[in-house]
Structures are given as structure tokens and as C-alpha cells.
Short mmCIF file of C-alpha atoms in Angstrom, two decimals:
data_model
loop_
_atom_site.label_atom_id
_atom_site.label_comp_id
_atom_site.label_asym_id
_atom_site.label_seq_id
_atom_site.Cartn_x
_atom_site.Cartn_y
_atom_site.Cartn_z
CA MET A 1 4.84 -23.80 -143.98
CA ALA A 2 3.64 -27.12 -142.50
CA ARG A 3 7.04 -27.61 -140.86
CA GLN A 4 6.81 -24.14 -139.22
CA SER A 5 3.30 -24.91 -137.99
CA ARG A 6 4.44 -28.18 -136.41
CA ARG A 7 7.34 -26.33 -134.75
CA SER A 8 4.92 -23.74 -133.29
CA ILE A 9 2.62 -26.46 -131.95
CA LEU A 10 5.59 -28.24 -130.34
CA LEU A 11 6.79 -25.00 -128.72
CA VAL A 12 3.33 -24.25 -127.33
CA SER A 13 3.07 -27.81 -125.96
CA ILE A 14 6.42 -27.49 -124.18
CA VAL A 15 5.39 -24.17 -122.64
CA VAL A 16 2.07 -25.63 -121.44
CA LEU A 17 3.91 -28.65 -120.00
CA PHE A 18 6.28 -26.44 -117.97
CA ILE A 19 3.38 -24.31 -116.71
CA CYS A 20 1.52 -27.44 -115.53
CA LEU A 21 4.66 -28.84 -113.90
CA PHE A 22 5.30 -25.58 -112.04
CA ALA A 23 1.68 -25.38 -110.88
CA TYR A 24 1.81 -28.99 -109.64
CA MET A 25 5.01 -28.40 -107.66
CA ALA A 26 3.61 -25.21 -106.12
CA PHE A 27 0.41 -27.03 -105.12
CA SER A 28 2.34 -29.96 -103.64
CA PHE A 29 4.50 -27.78 -101.40
CA SER A 30 1.44 -25.74 -100.39
CA SER A 31 -0.42 -28.93 -99.43
CA ILE A 32 2.40 -30.09 -97.21
CA ARG A 33 2.51 -26.81 -95.33
CA THR A 34 -1.23 -26.47 -94.84
CA SER A 35 -2.36 -30.11 -94.59
CA PRO A 36 -4.81 -30.87 -91.76
CA THR A 37 -2.41 -33.49 -90.37
CA ALA A 38 0.46 -31.04 -90.21
CA ALA A 39 -1.76 -28.41 -88.60
CA PHE A 40 -3.15 -30.61 -85.84
CA THR A 41 -0.33 -32.96 -84.83
CA SER A 42 2.13 -30.60 -83.22
CA SER A 43 3.23 -31.78 -79.77
CA PRO A 44 2.38 -29.62 -76.76
CA VAL A 45 5.15 -27.46 -75.37
CA SER A 46 4.33 -28.50 -71.80
CA ILE A 47 2.60 -31.59 -70.47
CA GLY A 48 -0.11 -31.18 -67.86
CA PRO A 49 -3.74 -32.12 -67.22
CA GLU A 50 -5.03 -29.27 -69.41
CA VAL A 51 -3.28 -30.78 -72.46
CA PHE A 52 -5.23 -34.02 -72.06
CA LYS A 53 -8.53 -32.17 -71.54
CA GLU A 54 -8.17 -30.25 -74.80
CA GLY A 55 -11.51 -29.61 -76.49
CA LEU A 56 -13.57 -29.95 -73.29
CA ASN A 57 -15.49 -27.06 -71.78
CA GLU A 58 -15.76 -26.37 -68.06
CA SER A 59 -19.15 -28.10 -67.70
CA GLN A 60 -17.68 -31.30 -69.11
CA CYS A 61 -14.96 -31.24 -66.47
CA CYS A 62 -17.00 -30.27 -63.43
CA ARG A 63 -18.98 -33.45 -62.94
CA GLY A 64 -20.13 -35.34 -59.89
CA VAL A 65 -21.81 -38.63 -59.06
CA ASN A 66 -25.55 -38.51 -58.44
CA GLY A 67 -26.77 -40.39 -55.37
CA LEU A 68 -23.47 -39.99 -53.53
CA GLU A 69 -22.78 -38.09 -50.30
CA LEU A 70 -19.13 -37.68 -49.40
CA TRP A 71 -17.96 -37.10 -45.84
CA GLY A 72 -15.23 -34.72 -44.66
CA SER A 73 -14.67 -31.68 -42.49
CA ALA A 74 -16.83 -28.80 -43.73
CA THR A 75 -14.87 -25.75 -44.86
CA LYS A 76 -18.06 -24.04 -46.02
CA TRP A 77 -21.48 -25.04 -44.68
CA GLY A 78 -24.17 -25.68 -47.26
CA SER A 79 -26.87 -24.10 -45.10
CA ASP A 80 -25.07 -20.77 -45.65
CA HIS A 81 -23.91 -21.49 -49.18
CA ARG A 82 -26.56 -22.13 -51.82
CA LEU A 83 -25.82 -22.34 -55.54
CA GLU A 84 -27.82 -22.98 -58.71
CA SER A 85 -26.22 -26.24 -59.86
CA ALA A 86 -23.82 -29.08 -59.11
CA GLU A 87 -21.47 -27.59 -61.69
CA ALA A 88 -21.40 -24.28 -59.81
CA CYS A 89 -20.70 -26.15 -56.57
CA CYS A 90 -17.83 -27.98 -58.25
CA ARG A 91 -16.39 -24.70 -59.50
CA ALA A 92 -16.60 -23.23 -55.99
CA CYS A 93 -14.59 -26.17 -54.66
CA LYS A 94 -12.01 -25.84 -57.44
CA SER A 95 -11.55 -22.13 -56.71
CA ALA A 96 -10.77 -23.03 -53.09
CA CYS A 97 -8.13 -25.54 -54.17
CA THR A 98 -5.58 -23.72 -56.31
CA GLY A 99 -2.40 -24.75 -54.48
CA PRO A 100 -0.77 -27.93 -53.18
CA GLY A 101 -2.50 -30.22 -50.68
CA ASP A 102 -1.83 -28.21 -47.53
CA GLN A 103 -3.12 -25.04 -49.22
CA CYS A 104 -6.17 -26.70 -50.76
CA LEU A 105 -9.26 -25.78 -48.71
CA CYS A 106 -11.67 -28.05 -50.59
CA ASN A 107 -11.15 -31.49 -52.12
CA ALA A 108 -14.75 -32.72 -51.94
CA TRP A 109 -18.07 -31.04 -52.67
CA VAL A 110 -21.66 -32.08 -51.96
CA PHE A 111 -24.71 -30.53 -53.62
CA CYS A 112 -28.47 -30.98 -53.21
CA GLY A 113 -30.21 -30.35 -56.53
CA ASP A 114 -33.49 -32.28 -56.45
CA LYS A 115 -36.27 -29.94 -55.27
CA ASP A 116 -38.67 -32.73 -54.37
CA GLN A 117 -36.16 -34.68 -52.28
CA CYS A 118 -34.06 -31.80 -50.95
CA LYS A 119 -36.96 -29.59 -49.84
CA ASP A 120 -35.45 -26.94 -47.55
CA LYS A 121 -31.93 -28.17 -48.36
CA PHE A 122 -32.35 -27.44 -52.08
CA GLY A 123 -29.31 -25.65 -53.49
CA GLU A 124 -27.04 -26.38 -50.54
CA CYS A 125 -23.39 -26.64 -51.60
CA TRP A 126 -21.08 -28.10 -48.98
CA LEU A 127 -17.35 -27.67 -49.43
CA LYS A 128 -15.36 -30.30 -47.53
CA LYS A 129 -11.85 -31.55 -46.87
CA GLN A 130 -11.22 -35.30 -47.06
CA LYS A 131 -8.26 -36.77 -45.20
CA ASP A 132 -7.36 -39.07 -48.11
CA VAL A 133 -8.68 -38.30 -51.60
CA LEU A 134 -7.78 -41.79 -52.85
CA ALA A 135 -9.83 -43.38 -50.06
CA PRO A 136 -12.74 -40.94 -49.73
CA GLU A 137 -15.11 -41.36 -46.81
CA ILE A 138 -18.70 -41.91 -47.93
CA VAL A 139 -21.81 -41.15 -45.89
CA SER A 140 -24.27 -42.81 -48.26
CA SER A 141 -24.64 -43.86 -51.88
CA GLY A 142 -27.39 -45.16 -54.13
CA ASN A 143 -29.76 -43.84 -56.77
CA HIS A 144 -32.40 -42.93 -54.17
CA PHE A 145 -30.14 -40.50 -52.27
CA MET A 146 -30.64 -36.80 -52.93
CA TRP A 147 -27.01 -35.65 -52.88
CA THR A 148 -24.52 -35.26 -55.73
CA SER A 149 -20.82 -35.29 -54.85
CA GLY A 150 -17.43 -34.97 -56.50
CA LEU A 151 -13.73 -34.82 -55.75
CA VAL A 152 -11.09 -32.22 -56.58
CA PHE A 153 -7.42 -33.15 -56.52
CA ALA A 154 -4.85 -30.60 -55.40
CA LYS A 155 -1.53 -30.25 -57.17
CA GLY A 156 0.68 -33.22 -56.31
CA GLU A 157 -2.33 -35.43 -55.48
CA GLY A 158 -4.47 -37.96 -57.33
CA PHE A 159 -1.85 -40.34 -58.73
CA PHE A 160 -1.98 -44.12 -58.90
CA GLY A 161 0.33 -46.65 -60.48
CA LEU A 162 0.03 -49.67 -62.76
CA GLU A 163 2.88 -51.81 -61.51
CA THR A 164 4.41 -54.23 -64.04
CA SER A 165 7.55 -56.36 -64.22
CA HIS A 166 8.91 -53.70 -66.59
CA GLY A 167 8.33 -50.75 -64.25
CA THR A 168 5.45 -48.74 -62.80
CA LEU A 169 3.30 -46.49 -64.98
CA ARG A 170 2.29 -43.50 -62.86
CA ILE A 171 -1.05 -42.00 -63.84
CA LYS A 172 -2.68 -38.69 -62.89
CA LEU A 173 -6.45 -39.08 -62.50
CA PHE A 174 -9.25 -36.74 -63.65
CA PRO A 175 -11.95 -36.77 -60.92
CA ASP A 176 -13.62 -33.68 -62.40
CA CYS A 177 -13.98 -35.10 -65.94
CA ALA A 178 -14.50 -38.79 -65.13
CA PRO A 179 -15.76 -39.11 -61.52
CA ARG A 180 -17.27 -42.59 -61.92
CA SER A 181 -14.11 -43.90 -63.51
CA VAL A 182 -12.00 -42.45 -60.70
CA ALA A 183 -14.38 -43.96 -58.12
CA TYR A 184 -13.68 -47.39 -59.62
CA ILE A 185 -9.91 -46.83 -59.47
CA THR A 186 -10.13 -45.82 -55.81
CA GLU A 187 -12.13 -49.02 -55.20
CA LEU A 188 -9.32 -51.04 -56.79
CA LEU A 189 -6.77 -49.22 -54.63
CA GLY A 190 -8.82 -50.03 -51.54
CA SER A 191 -9.02 -53.72 -52.40
CA ARG A 192 -5.19 -53.96 -52.54
CA SER A 193 -5.55 -56.61 -55.20
CA CYS A 194 -6.03 -56.61 -58.93
CA GLY A 195 -5.90 -60.30 -59.77
CA GLY A 196 -6.88 -60.63 -63.42
CA CYS A 197 -5.68 -57.13 -64.34
CA ARG A 198 -3.25 -57.35 -67.25
CA ILE A 199 -2.10 -55.98 -70.60
CA VAL A 200 -2.84 -58.28 -73.52
CA ARG A 201 -2.36 -56.16 -76.65
CA ALA A 202 0.78 -54.22 -77.53
CA GLU A 203 1.53 -52.27 -80.71
CA ASP A 204 4.38 -49.81 -81.14
CA ARG A 205 4.44 -46.60 -83.19
CA GLY A 206 5.94 -48.29 -86.23
CA GLN A 207 6.75 -45.87 -89.05
CA SER A 208 3.55 -43.85 -88.61
CA TRP A 209 4.23 -41.72 -85.51
CA ASP A 210 7.38 -40.04 -84.26
CA SER A 211 8.76 -40.17 -80.71
CA LYS A 212 6.56 -37.20 -79.69
CA GLY A 213 3.47 -39.02 -80.88
CA ASP A 214 2.98 -36.85 -83.96
CA HIS A 215 1.71 -38.54 -87.11
CA MET A 216 4.17 -38.70 -89.99
CA TRP A 217 2.94 -37.01 -93.13
CA ARG A 218 1.49 -39.48 -95.64
CA ALA A 219 2.09 -42.44 -93.33
CA SER A 220 -0.69 -44.92 -92.62
CA PHE A 221 -2.73 -44.84 -89.42
CA GLY A 222 -1.83 -48.45 -88.64
CA PRO A 223 -1.34 -51.24 -88.11
CA PRO A 224 0.51 -51.06 -85.81
CA TYR A 225 -1.78 -48.66 -83.95
CA ALA A 226 0.57 -47.24 -81.26
CA VAL A 227 -1.38 -48.51 -78.26
CA ILE A 228 -1.21 -50.96 -75.38
CA GLN A 229 -4.49 -52.43 -74.18
CA GLY A 230 -5.66 -54.57 -71.30
CA THR A 231 -8.27 -55.01 -68.60
CA LEU A 232 -8.76 -53.64 -65.08
CA GLU A 233 -11.41 -56.18 -64.11
CA ALA A 234 -10.19 -57.54 -60.79
CA ASP A 235 -11.11 -60.94 -59.40
CA GLY A 236 -13.55 -60.61 -56.50
CA ILE A 237 -14.82 -57.13 -57.42
CA LEU A 238 -18.19 -56.85 -59.15
CA TYR A 239 -17.67 -54.59 -62.14
CA LYS A 240 -20.50 -52.28 -63.19
CA ALA A 241 -20.29 -50.74 -66.65
CA ILE A 242 -19.24 -47.08 -66.43
CA THR A 243 -21.42 -44.66 -68.37
CA LYS A 244 -19.55 -42.54 -70.89
CA GLU A 245 -17.94 -39.49 -69.31
CA ALA A 246 -15.80 -36.70 -70.80
CA CYS A 247 -14.25 -37.66 -74.16
CA PRO A 248 -11.39 -35.34 -75.18
CA GLY A 249 -9.08 -36.08 -78.09
CA ILE A 250 -6.63 -38.94 -77.58
CA LYS A 251 -3.07 -37.76 -76.88
CA ARG A 252 0.18 -39.62 -76.35
CA GLY A 253 -0.16 -40.82 -72.73
CA SER A 254 -3.99 -40.73 -72.55
CA VAL A 255 -5.53 -43.50 -70.44
CA ALA A 256 -9.07 -44.35 -71.53
CA TRP A 257 -11.75 -47.01 -71.40
CA VAL A 258 -12.65 -49.17 -74.36
CA GLY A 259 -16.42 -48.69 -74.45
CA HIS A 260 -17.71 -48.80 -70.86
CA GLY A 261 -14.68 -50.67 -69.47
CA PRO A 262 -13.15 -52.59 -67.81
CA GLU A 263 -10.94 -52.89 -70.89
CA PHE A 264 -8.68 -49.86 -71.17
CA PHE A 265 -5.84 -48.56 -73.29
CA ILE A 266 -2.82 -46.28 -73.08
CA SER A 267 -2.10 -44.36 -76.26
CA LEU A 268 1.48 -44.05 -77.53
CA ALA A 269 0.52 -41.41 -80.09
CA ASN A 270 -1.71 -38.42 -80.76
CA HIS A 271 -4.67 -40.16 -82.36
CA HIS A 272 -6.66 -37.28 -83.88
CA GLU A 273 -8.21 -39.75 -86.32
CA TRP A 274 -10.02 -41.44 -83.41
CA LYS A 275 -12.03 -38.24 -82.84
CA ARG A 276 -13.57 -37.91 -79.36
CA SER A 277 -14.91 -41.41 -78.80
CA TYR A 278 -13.37 -42.60 -75.53
CA THR A 279 -13.71 -41.69 -71.85
CA VAL A 280 -10.27 -40.45 -70.77
CA PHE A 281 -9.81 -40.79 -67.01
CA GLY A 282 -6.12 -39.91 -66.67
CA PHE A 283 -2.71 -39.69 -68.30
CA VAL A 284 0.64 -41.41 -67.90
CA LEU A 285 3.44 -39.14 -66.70
CA PRO A 286 5.71 -38.35 -69.69
CA GLU A 287 8.81 -39.72 -67.94
CA ASP A 288 7.08 -43.12 -67.60
CA MET A 289 6.04 -43.47 -71.23
CA GLU A 290 9.26 -45.36 -72.03
CA ILE A 291 7.86 -48.21 -69.92
CA ALA A 292 4.77 -48.28 -72.14
CA GLU A 293 7.04 -48.15 -75.20
CA LYS A 294 9.03 -51.12 -73.87
CA ILE A 295 5.84 -53.14 -73.38
CA SER A 296 4.73 -52.27 -76.92
CA ARG A 297 7.87 -53.95 -78.28
CA LEU A 298 7.44 -57.25 -76.45
CA PRO A 299 6.99 -60.43 -78.56
CA SER A 300 3.50 -60.62 -80.01
CA LYS A 301 1.43 -62.44 -82.61
CA LEU A 302 -1.22 -61.23 -85.01
CA ASP A 303 -4.89 -61.77 -84.29
CA VAL A 304 -8.16 -60.40 -85.65
CA TRP A 305 -10.62 -58.69 -83.30
CA GLY A 306 -13.83 -58.06 -85.19
CA ASN A 307 -12.44 -56.88 -88.51
CA VAL A 308 -9.29 -55.26 -87.07
CA THR A 309 -5.86 -56.90 -87.20
CA VAL A 310 -4.14 -56.48 -83.83
CA SER A 311 -0.94 -57.62 -82.12
CA VAL A 312 -1.55 -59.76 -79.04
CA LEU A 313 1.25 -60.39 -76.54
CA GLU A 314 2.64 -63.90 -76.47
CA ASN A 315 2.72 -63.52 -72.67
CA SER A 316 0.33 -61.01 -71.11
CA VAL A 317 1.76 -58.47 -68.64
CA SER A 318 0.25 -58.68 -65.15
CA LEU A 319 -0.77 -55.45 -63.41
CA ARG A 320 -0.99 -54.35 -59.80
CA VAL A 321 -2.87 -51.17 -58.91
CA VAL A 322 -0.75 -49.29 -56.36
CA ARG A 323 -0.41 -45.93 -54.67
CA VAL A 324 2.37 -43.69 -55.94
CA THR A 325 3.55 -40.13 -55.55
CA GLY A 326 3.76 -37.69 -58.44
CA PRO A 327 5.22 -34.29 -59.29
CA SER A 328 4.09 -31.49 -56.98
CA GLU A 329 3.34 -29.21 -59.94
CA LEU A 330 0.69 -31.54 -61.45
#
């Protein structure tokens, strides 16, 4: 009788064990299919500005610079065109610039939104056409001026390059999301010098991110951190900290400031774990990302910045800020 009881207990235990094992396997496979990482790291089908602005609403990407009046031939006179906000003025300019450069009827807008200063000009929205969007003509600037202005880049316009000994990284700028950042880049282009600009930190994707920038399931988030980092502080140019602008998620190819600049980074991966913490002012063209990958594999040594272990280049990579052309569809 005791032997039969022990046999029954053993049989029940085996059955329970198999049920638990089956439940565990089912849960494990379910977790892999529905994990947050798997759901949010798929690479975009097409690469364009909208991919790098993901998560931003229209108001976050229709910004201007207060205290700035841009010049240019008027395509719509503000005295006959009054709107309720700078954002609305920006949208009006964007709607007039839906094609390539020669079909774009507005690449600069100027709005008067301060009732006390503007008086009878309050609400005026001037739509203008600059001859060169990377060297915009300015009437006046300063906190005491009543105008707010911004740029709009047509398709095929608004590119600059970071020239290195390993190749040139072509970058499409976001004047609507990060106007102050873009203004600084155009200042660098105008100076024709970027002495002191360089890349100092370089970390490849390691075993954590694939070639599309997607995070590998159950892999660590670094180190290495899939990023190259440097500074765009040029000798002879007084740098003023740039206030935080639009902060979308960081994608493979995103170009963003560290804090308020002039330190910047180019991401080699889709860093969803970084949340929306950095001002993104452009993106590297996908076909040029191999240059960034090459730099990330250069000889480096470990260092500690704050409490983070980083890889610092044994020999920093010098940068020149140059004009370049880009694809007509971007």
C-alpha cells in the first residue's frame, strides 16, 4: 500500500514538472516575440528626414529664432498676410516649398509676434526667398528686435559635410527643428575654418547592435556604445551655448549635441534606451555611415568620463566643415 502511494506521488510530481516546463517554454517564446526591444528596434524601410524626427509634433519642428530678421526677396508681403503665430507663419512657408529649390517659393519666413513692439505690424508674416540658405542674409539680430525668423530647406538643399582623412560625412540639417543649431553650422561654413574641430571618442557597435542599428535581443547596451563623439568648437569663433531644441529619439545616423554643445555625437545605432534627451540637428546620409563605422574601429584606449567607461582615440580625427551636395529627393 505504501509502495503504491509513493508511486502515485512520483507520477503526480512528474506530471507537474512537465506542466511547469511546458508553461515556461511557452512564456519564453512569447516574451521574445512581444518584448519591448523587439517591438521598437525595427529599422525604417526608407531613410529620410521624417524618420529622424519621429515622435515630434509639428509645433516642435516649426521653430524660429527670436530677435532675428532675415532678408530676402518677398514672395508674400506681411502687410497683406497676417497670422496668429510664428508657428503658423513657418507652416505657411513650408506649404510654399514642397518641391526642389527652383520650385520652392519660400525658404525664409519672418514674423512679428510682440504686440508692444510690433504695434501696427503685429501678426505680419513675410514669406521670402534667400539666394543661399547656407549663407542667409540678415537684416538685424539681437534680443531687443521684434522679429522672429526661420529657414526652410527645399529638397536637395541644406547639406553640409564633416571632412575627415577617412572621407566626408554628408549631413542633412533640420532648420525647422533646431534653428539655433543650424545657425551655428552656417556660421562655421561662413568662417571657412574649423580649427579645433575633431572627433575624440570612437566606439563601434560591438555585439550589441546589428548593421542596421537594431539592438540584439538580450545583449547589453554597452560598452561599447556605438557612437563617435567630438567637438565643433572652432578656434576664433566665440561659442554661445545653444538652448535645447527638438529632441526626437536617437536613430542610427542622428547628429546631436551633447548638452548645449559644442560637443556633438553621431550615433551608429538606434538608441531607444537614451530616450529623448538630445537636440538632434541633422542626420548622416546612409551611404556615408560606413565612414563613421571606419572611424569607430580606429585604435583607441579606455578612459573614464564621470562614471562612464569610454573609448578615446589614440589619435583624434581632425574635421573641416565644408559645403557638399546631397540627394535631390531629401
